[in-house]
Amino acid sequence: MKIKIPENFILGAATSAWQTEGWVGKKPGQDSFLDKWFQEEPFVWHQGQGPKEATNFMEMYQDDLDLMSQIGISHYRTSINWSRFFVDYENLIVDEDYASHIDALIDGLLAIGVQPIICLEHYEVPYQLMEKYDAWSSKKVVDLFAQYAQLVFQRYGDRVQQWVTFNEPIVSQTRCYLDAIRWPHERNSKKWMLWNYHKVLATAKVVKIFHEGGYSGRIGCIINPEMVYPRSSSQEDLDAARRYDLFYNRVFLDPMIKGSYPEELIELCKENDIYFDPTEEELALISTNRLDFVGLNQYYPKRVKSQRFAWREGEHFHPEKYYEDFQLPGRQMNQSRGWEIYPQIMYDLSLYMNRNYPDIPWFIAENGMGQENEENFKDQSGMIDDQYRIDYISQHLYHLLRGVEEGSKCEGYMLWAFTDCVSPMNAFKNRYGLVSIDLENDKKRSLKKSAYWFKSVIENQSFELENKM
């Protein structure tokens, strides 16, 4: 089956600053939260690999630009590392060495016809602000983030047309303070919800600055909504899925796109003593400064069933009070990553967006296939034959385009990731890139089979689908 790509449909790829840059040129005091976590707990990162070296992008970015040009991607998303952009976060003294690197990267992308999408915070909150203000617990940090954004717009706004405030703004606090599985391992569900709120507030402030500054282009945010499926059609299972959607998806999507929070979410927050106590002025700011577009990261379905047990009195709140995880029998799995593979999430996401947020443009900002021990898949020429990644991408892209045919406002698809890169704890264990990074050979780059396939999709604006799922 031949699948055609619509005209002007984005076919790009993404990474982030901290997952690629490495620490070359990083000055004392410029640690991000991720840098500090790696220093505190290097043993939880696979084989002790982390952001210290990453892919050596600071020195080797031109190699990656050459490969982007060869493949022909239309867009590349990365981030500016907030922790490296300044040498003084409160007096806003810019590190000109790092800022010049961003200048060169943006100019290099534009020179090869690749449109940059720049994220202001991809888990890169400066550790100094975490140590002094508890990071996103403080409205001081919200204001400093807005001032940082204003300086960035002034410097790069003449060339960058697409900006995003955060990538996956829910993740850091969920892992650190709700689930407490990442450093600093503090169980504090009220802080979790406060951080959620302050990132919404920070986004509204930055959107206001961008629009009032008269910059060309547009500004959005990248959310990672999980398409949540109830175990059954029972009311109890449907309630579990609805509440999961409220706590993990609509907590960002509704205020950022609609300008207000769902009433049921507010009631649940108050009932469980995790309400964030916004001021009327802040709610008005959120209401009137909404996103121009939204990027959506999507990898796997979330399946839930009703909670069978009463919540223990005195226990820290967790949304699991209202649901339990459900594993679909016979599901297809990515055994390396431990995630279910269900390409129809792309079509279902299109329906979800049409139903709940029909007016906002959106695109897939991340989707991809992680594979462990990829060196085992080399062919006789030494190229990684990652047919499994081609199959994964083509199936997901097919279902995404089904949604486009039915009227979704999806503008494109961006692959995670352009190159293999470091992930939290996982490090380089599971590889995601179109481009392989040889850790044993000075981070040498080479194209995988999927890169040549993606190149052909871009050139032909079509691909062959072997067996649809």
XYZ file of C-alpha atoms in Angstrom:
469
model
C 0.000 0.000 0.000
C 1.439 3.347 -1.057
C 0.916 6.111 1.511
C 1.201 9.712 0.298
C 2.489 12.562 2.476
C 0.404 15.771 2.338
C 1.977 18.896 0.883
C 3.984 20.956 3.431
C 3.752 18.171 6.025
C 6.638 18.424 8.505
C 9.082 15.505 8.381
C 11.726 16.308 10.932
C 13.644 15.011 13.919
C 14.476 16.093 17.441
C 16.987 15.924 20.264
C 17.766 18.295 23.153
C 20.726 20.289 24.404
C 21.515 18.291 27.547
C 21.142 14.953 25.757
C 23.704 15.845 23.092
C 25.992 18.741 24.072
C 28.359 17.290 26.628
C 30.155 19.468 29.160
C 32.982 20.872 27.030
C 33.095 24.608 27.719
C 30.668 24.395 30.658
C 31.764 26.808 33.378
C 31.704 26.280 37.161
C 28.238 26.863 38.550
C 26.457 26.062 35.269
C 25.097 22.693 36.308
C 21.534 21.901 35.363
C 19.294 19.720 37.490
C 20.202 16.784 35.203
C 23.933 17.478 35.593
C 23.581 17.471 39.373
C 21.548 14.286 39.371
C 24.244 12.582 37.282
C 26.903 13.767 39.727
C 24.886 12.548 42.723
C 23.809 9.180 41.311
C 26.038 8.137 38.398
C 25.397 4.498 39.323
C 21.744 4.659 38.195
C 22.770 5.755 34.693
C 23.446 2.822 32.369
C 27.196 2.037 32.400
C 27.791 5.386 34.111
C 27.128 7.294 30.881
C 25.303 10.610 31.115
C 25.295 14.251 30.061
C 29.008 14.775 30.731
C 29.971 13.608 27.248
C 26.638 12.780 25.597
C 27.237 12.940 21.811
C 29.887 15.711 21.923
C 27.486 17.905 19.958
C 29.263 21.104 21.045
C 32.300 20.105 19.029
C 30.623 17.922 16.385
C 27.395 19.725 15.514
C 28.611 20.476 11.986
C 28.842 16.729 11.354
C 25.200 16.426 12.356
C 24.187 19.368 10.179
C 25.854 17.689 7.206
C 23.835 14.537 7.863
C 20.594 16.513 8.257
C 21.257 18.041 4.850
C 21.947 14.608 3.393
C 18.707 13.127 4.765
C 16.681 16.223 3.913
C 14.655 16.766 7.090
C 12.515 19.908 7.052
C 12.678 20.759 10.789
C 15.015 20.106 13.688
C 13.993 20.560 17.304
C 16.501 21.086 20.066
C 16.748 23.235 23.179
C 18.784 26.089 24.533
C 20.381 24.925 27.759
C 19.122 27.487 30.282
C 21.811 26.444 32.769
C 24.538 27.257 30.236
C 23.008 30.382 28.724
C 23.911 32.492 31.776
C 26.839 32.869 34.124
C 24.513 34.710 36.526
C 20.881 33.557 36.511
C 19.427 36.386 38.604
C 21.327 39.295 37.071
C 20.850 37.708 33.640
C 24.490 37.878 32.561
C 24.733 35.882 29.360
C 27.529 33.395 28.726
C 28.606 34.772 25.365
C 30.604 31.654 24.504
C 27.517 29.464 24.785
C 25.211 32.038 23.201
C 27.558 32.239 20.223
C 27.320 28.458 19.837
C 23.530 28.764 19.604
C 23.986 31.544 17.011
C 26.205 29.287 14.941
C 23.833 26.332 15.253
C 20.801 28.363 14.171
C 22.690 29.914 11.264
C 23.959 26.483 10.269
C 20.453 25.014 10.237
C 19.070 27.860 8.156
C 21.969 27.579 5.706
C 20.926 24.009 4.847
C 17.221 24.823 4.688
C 16.249 23.240 8.002
C 13.826 25.204 10.175
C 14.836 25.218 13.853
C 12.242 24.632 16.558
C 13.800 25.861 19.788
C 12.721 24.775 23.251
C 13.516 26.969 26.256
C 13.564 24.208 28.889
C 14.059 20.502 28.264
C 14.738 19.481 31.921
C 17.590 22.052 32.035
C 16.529 24.202 34.982
C 19.746 25.566 36.580
C 20.708 23.709 39.733
C 21.576 27.013 41.429
C 17.907 27.986 41.189
C 16.885 24.603 42.501
C 19.237 24.959 45.456
C 18.210 28.542 46.300
C 14.505 28.615 45.393
C 13.513 24.938 45.048
C 13.204 25.609 41.313
C 9.587 25.511 40.095
C 8.252 25.724 43.656
C 8.975 29.445 43.469
C 7.328 32.249 41.520
C 10.745 33.903 41.518
C 11.922 31.158 39.171
C 8.793 31.648 37.052
C 9.760 35.304 36.629
C 13.427 34.498 35.940
C 12.341 32.034 33.257
C 10.236 34.744 31.610
C 13.181 37.151 31.643
C 15.429 34.448 30.176
C 12.890 33.903 27.393
C 12.761 37.616 26.613
C 16.554 37.788 26.193
C 16.512 34.714 23.966
C 13.762 36.151 21.766
C 15.696 39.402 21.428
C 18.829 37.569 20.367
C 17.455 34.863 18.066
C 13.918 35.979 17.222
C 14.989 37.361 13.857
C 15.854 33.841 12.689
C 13.828 31.350 14.733
C 10.170 31.189 13.750
C 9.002 28.421 16.073
C 9.481 28.404 19.837
C 8.327 26.140 22.637
C 8.451 26.918 26.342
C 8.860 23.388 27.722
C 9.310 19.839 26.590
C 7.157 17.428 28.594
C 6.622 19.848 31.480
C 5.012 17.199 33.697
C 7.859 14.690 33.658
C 10.525 16.014 36.047
C 8.227 16.574 39.000
C 6.311 13.358 38.361
C 9.461 11.265 38.485
C 11.044 13.198 41.369
C 8.179 14.221 43.652
C 5.121 12.133 42.806
C 6.726 8.750 42.086
C 10.023 9.605 43.849
C 11.980 7.276 41.583
C 14.530 9.929 40.575
C 16.838 12.125 42.605
C 16.133 13.832 45.000
C 13.502 11.127 45.776
C 11.101 13.356 47.690
C 7.471 12.277 47.946
C 5.498 15.483 47.838
C 2.329 15.424 45.755
C 1.436 19.019 46.581
C 4.801 20.154 45.184
C 4.113 18.003 42.134
C 0.906 19.886 41.385
C 2.463 23.265 42.246
C 5.264 22.647 39.730
C 2.623 21.696 37.143
C 0.840 24.982 37.784
C 3.945 27.157 37.801
C 5.004 25.802 34.413
C 1.581 26.701 33.034
C 1.946 30.169 34.554
C 5.489 30.521 33.188
C 4.262 29.556 29.724
C 1.515 32.203 29.853
C 4.060 34.864 30.848
C 6.385 33.868 28.009
C 3.550 33.756 25.458
C 2.605 37.300 26.514
C 6.208 38.503 26.100
C 6.462 36.881 22.676
C 3.212 38.312 21.345
C 3.734 41.783 22.784
C 7.287 41.795 21.405
C 5.919 41.536 17.889
C 8.214 38.663 16.906
C 7.436 36.823 13.717
C 6.542 33.170 13.974
C 4.700 31.470 16.789
C 5.086 30.010 20.253
C 3.847 26.760 21.742
C 4.675 24.011 24.194
C 5.458 20.324 23.820
C 3.202 18.082 25.918
C 3.368 14.319 26.313
C -0.293 13.306 26.636
C -0.809 9.603 27.078
C -3.685 8.137 25.110
C -5.490 6.418 27.938
C -7.703 3.401 27.353
C -10.084 1.909 29.932
C -9.983 -1.846 30.441
C -13.703 -2.119 29.687
C -16.858 -0.137 29.063
C -17.858 -0.322 32.732
C -18.509 3.039 34.362
C -15.807 2.325 36.928
C -13.156 1.772 34.275
C -14.346 4.780 32.284
C -14.072 6.931 35.427
C -10.528 5.667 36.005
C -9.489 6.635 32.454
C -11.160 10.057 32.704
C -9.371 10.889 35.934
C -6.049 9.705 34.577
C -6.597 12.016 31.600
C -7.342 14.917 33.959
C -4.265 14.507 36.139
C -1.688 13.728 33.453
C -2.962 15.268 30.208
C -5.583 17.953 30.680
C -3.634 19.478 33.593
C -1.529 21.149 30.884
C -3.584 20.930 27.708
C -6.685 22.685 29.054
C -5.106 25.799 30.609
C -2.535 26.207 27.823
C -5.020 25.759 24.957
C -8.425 26.668 26.425
C -7.170 29.122 29.034
C -8.759 27.430 32.049
C -8.568 24.294 34.173
C -11.238 21.562 34.160
C -13.602 21.997 37.098
C -13.343 18.330 38.032
C -9.559 18.586 38.270
C -9.843 21.618 40.557
C -12.300 19.732 42.771
C -10.040 16.679 42.962
C -7.037 18.847 43.833
C -8.925 20.542 46.648
C -10.345 17.259 47.902
C -6.845 15.750 48.090
C -5.111 18.873 49.476
C -2.885 19.443 46.451
C -4.523 22.625 45.158
C -2.091 25.270 43.933
C -4.011 28.396 45.061
C -3.713 30.633 41.969
C -4.509 34.335 42.184
C -7.252 35.867 40.058
C -4.591 37.884 38.246
C -2.651 34.716 37.382
C -5.763 32.929 36.119
C -6.561 35.950 33.952
C -3.021 35.879 32.536
C -3.398 32.177 31.690
C -6.814 32.802 30.149
C -5.601 35.512 27.780
C -2.181 34.120 26.774
C -2.731 30.780 25.100
C -0.523 28.716 22.845
C -0.306 29.303 19.097
C 0.335 25.589 18.528
C 1.172 22.486 20.500
C 3.681 19.691 19.932
C 2.680 16.239 21.164
C 5.077 13.457 22.123
C 3.572 10.016 21.693
C 5.096 6.560 22.113
C 2.733 4.045 23.738
C -0.823 3.652 25.052
C -1.762 3.923 28.717
C -4.264 1.312 29.833
C -6.067 1.560 33.158
C -8.766 -0.137 35.209
C -10.694 0.913 38.289
C -8.903 0.940 41.624
C -9.807 -2.127 43.704
C -8.524 -0.906 47.062
C -9.328 1.947 49.428
C -6.615 4.603 49.769
C -4.768 4.202 53.062
C -5.447 6.995 55.529
C -2.476 9.352 55.833
C -0.858 8.087 52.626
C 0.651 10.705 50.302
C -1.767 11.432 47.493
C -1.147 9.853 44.124
C -3.553 9.736 41.176
C -3.372 5.945 41.540
C -6.009 6.506 44.195
C -8.387 6.491 41.222
C -6.930 3.882 38.865
C -4.710 0.830 38.468
C -2.527 -0.009 35.508
C -3.908 -2.623 33.146
C -1.847 -4.759 30.780
C -3.683 -5.857 27.673
C -3.236 -9.619 27.115
C -1.437 -10.391 23.868
C -0.167 -6.866 23.411
C 2.792 -6.237 21.093
C 5.820 -5.097 23.056
C 9.106 -3.321 22.522
C 11.041 -5.707 24.737
C 14.054 -3.398 24.955
C 12.067 -0.478 26.334
C 9.235 -2.305 28.070
C 6.594 -0.283 26.209
C 3.546 -1.534 24.355
C 3.557 -0.907 20.609
C 0.131 0.248 19.430
C 0.353 2.424 16.311
C -3.355 3.267 16.398
C -2.606 5.741 19.216
C -1.794 8.216 16.430
C -5.277 7.996 14.934
C -6.887 7.999 18.373
C -4.818 11.056 19.324
C -6.156 12.810 16.222
C -9.707 12.068 17.336
C -8.886 13.228 20.875
C -7.519 16.535 19.619
C -10.458 17.065 17.254
C -12.906 16.384 20.064
C -11.262 18.440 22.811
C -9.083 21.068 21.095
C -10.363 21.373 17.520
C -8.938 24.823 16.759
C -5.253 24.510 17.614
C -2.589 23.393 15.121
C -0.437 20.534 16.390
C 2.221 18.111 15.287
C 3.918 15.004 16.592
C 7.034 16.379 18.285
C 8.422 12.967 19.273
C 7.794 9.378 18.284
C 10.366 6.663 17.878
C 11.672 3.182 18.508
C 14.348 2.444 21.119
C 16.421 -0.680 20.637
C 19.024 -2.268 22.890
C 22.270 -3.770 21.506
C 21.802 -2.286 18.049
C 25.315 -3.262 17.083
C 23.937 -6.811 16.756
C 21.914 -5.673 13.757
C 24.814 -4.592 11.554
C 24.824 -5.914 8.013
C 27.897 -7.034 6.069
C 28.778 -3.436 5.207
C 28.692 -2.414 8.876
C 25.454 -0.442 8.603
C 22.800 -0.974 11.277
C 19.871 -2.688 9.581
C 17.072 -1.303 11.767
C 14.087 -2.567 9.810
C 12.226 -2.734 13.128
C 12.463 1.086 13.342
C 11.260 1.508 9.771
C 8.277 -0.737 10.526
C 7.522 1.215 13.712
C 7.701 4.639 12.056
C 5.721 3.636 8.976
C 2.899 2.115 11.030
C 2.626 5.160 13.288
C 2.871 7.573 10.387
C 0.137 5.689 8.523
C -2.292 6.014 11.442
C -1.360 9.671 11.938
C -2.168 10.383 8.285
C -5.513 8.610 8.690
C -6.341 11.325 11.199
C -5.186 14.045 8.802
C -7.482 12.659 6.104
C -10.376 12.959 8.551
C -9.657 16.606 9.258
C -7.198 16.732 12.147
C -5.035 19.850 12.325
C -1.850 17.793 12.540
C 0.954 19.571 10.685
C 3.634 16.910 10.743
C 5.761 14.229 12.330
C 9.114 14.546 14.077
C 11.177 11.513 14.908
C 12.909 10.942 18.211
C 15.715 11.119 17.650
C 17.983 12.487 14.963
C 21.052 10.872 16.515
C 21.385 8.337 19.274
C 21.494 10.351 22.475
C 21.568 10.117 26.254
C 18.296 9.557 28.108
C 17.693 9.798 31.872
C 19.106 6.687 33.555
C 18.832 4.757 30.269
C 21.858 6.669 28.879
C 22.797 5.002 25.563
C 21.265 1.625 26.434
C 18.365 1.961 24.003
C 19.212 3.689 20.745
C 16.651 5.886 19.008
C 18.532 7.694 16.270
C 18.445 7.718 12.513
C 22.162 8.315 13.013
C 24.337 5.940 15.016
C 26.847 7.265 17.562
C 29.874 4.995 17.927
C 30.897 5.303 21.574
C 34.042 3.246 20.979
C 35.252 5.349 18.072
C 35.267 9.021 19.115
C 31.476 9.366 18.714
C 31.723 8.792 14.971
C 28.427 9.272 13.150
C 26.961 6.902 10.564
C 23.566 6.537 8.921
C 21.358 3.579 9.763
C 19.084 1.891 7.257
C 16.184 3.927 8.685
C 17.984 7.159 7.734
C 18.079 6.134 4.083
C 14.421 5.089 4.297
C 13.426 8.423 5.881
C 15.381 10.235 3.164
C 13.389 8.394 0.494
C 10.096 9.228 2.230
C 11.043 12.919 2.218
C 12.192 12.892 -1.407
C 9.197 10.936 -2.726
C 6.624 12.338 -0.294
C 5.340 8.798 0.071
C 6.210 5.374 1.447
C 5.148 1.788 1.072
C 3.273 0.231 3.994
C 3.922 -3.472 4.234
C 1.313 -4.693 6.733
C -0.944 -2.217 8.472
C -1.709 -2.747 12.154
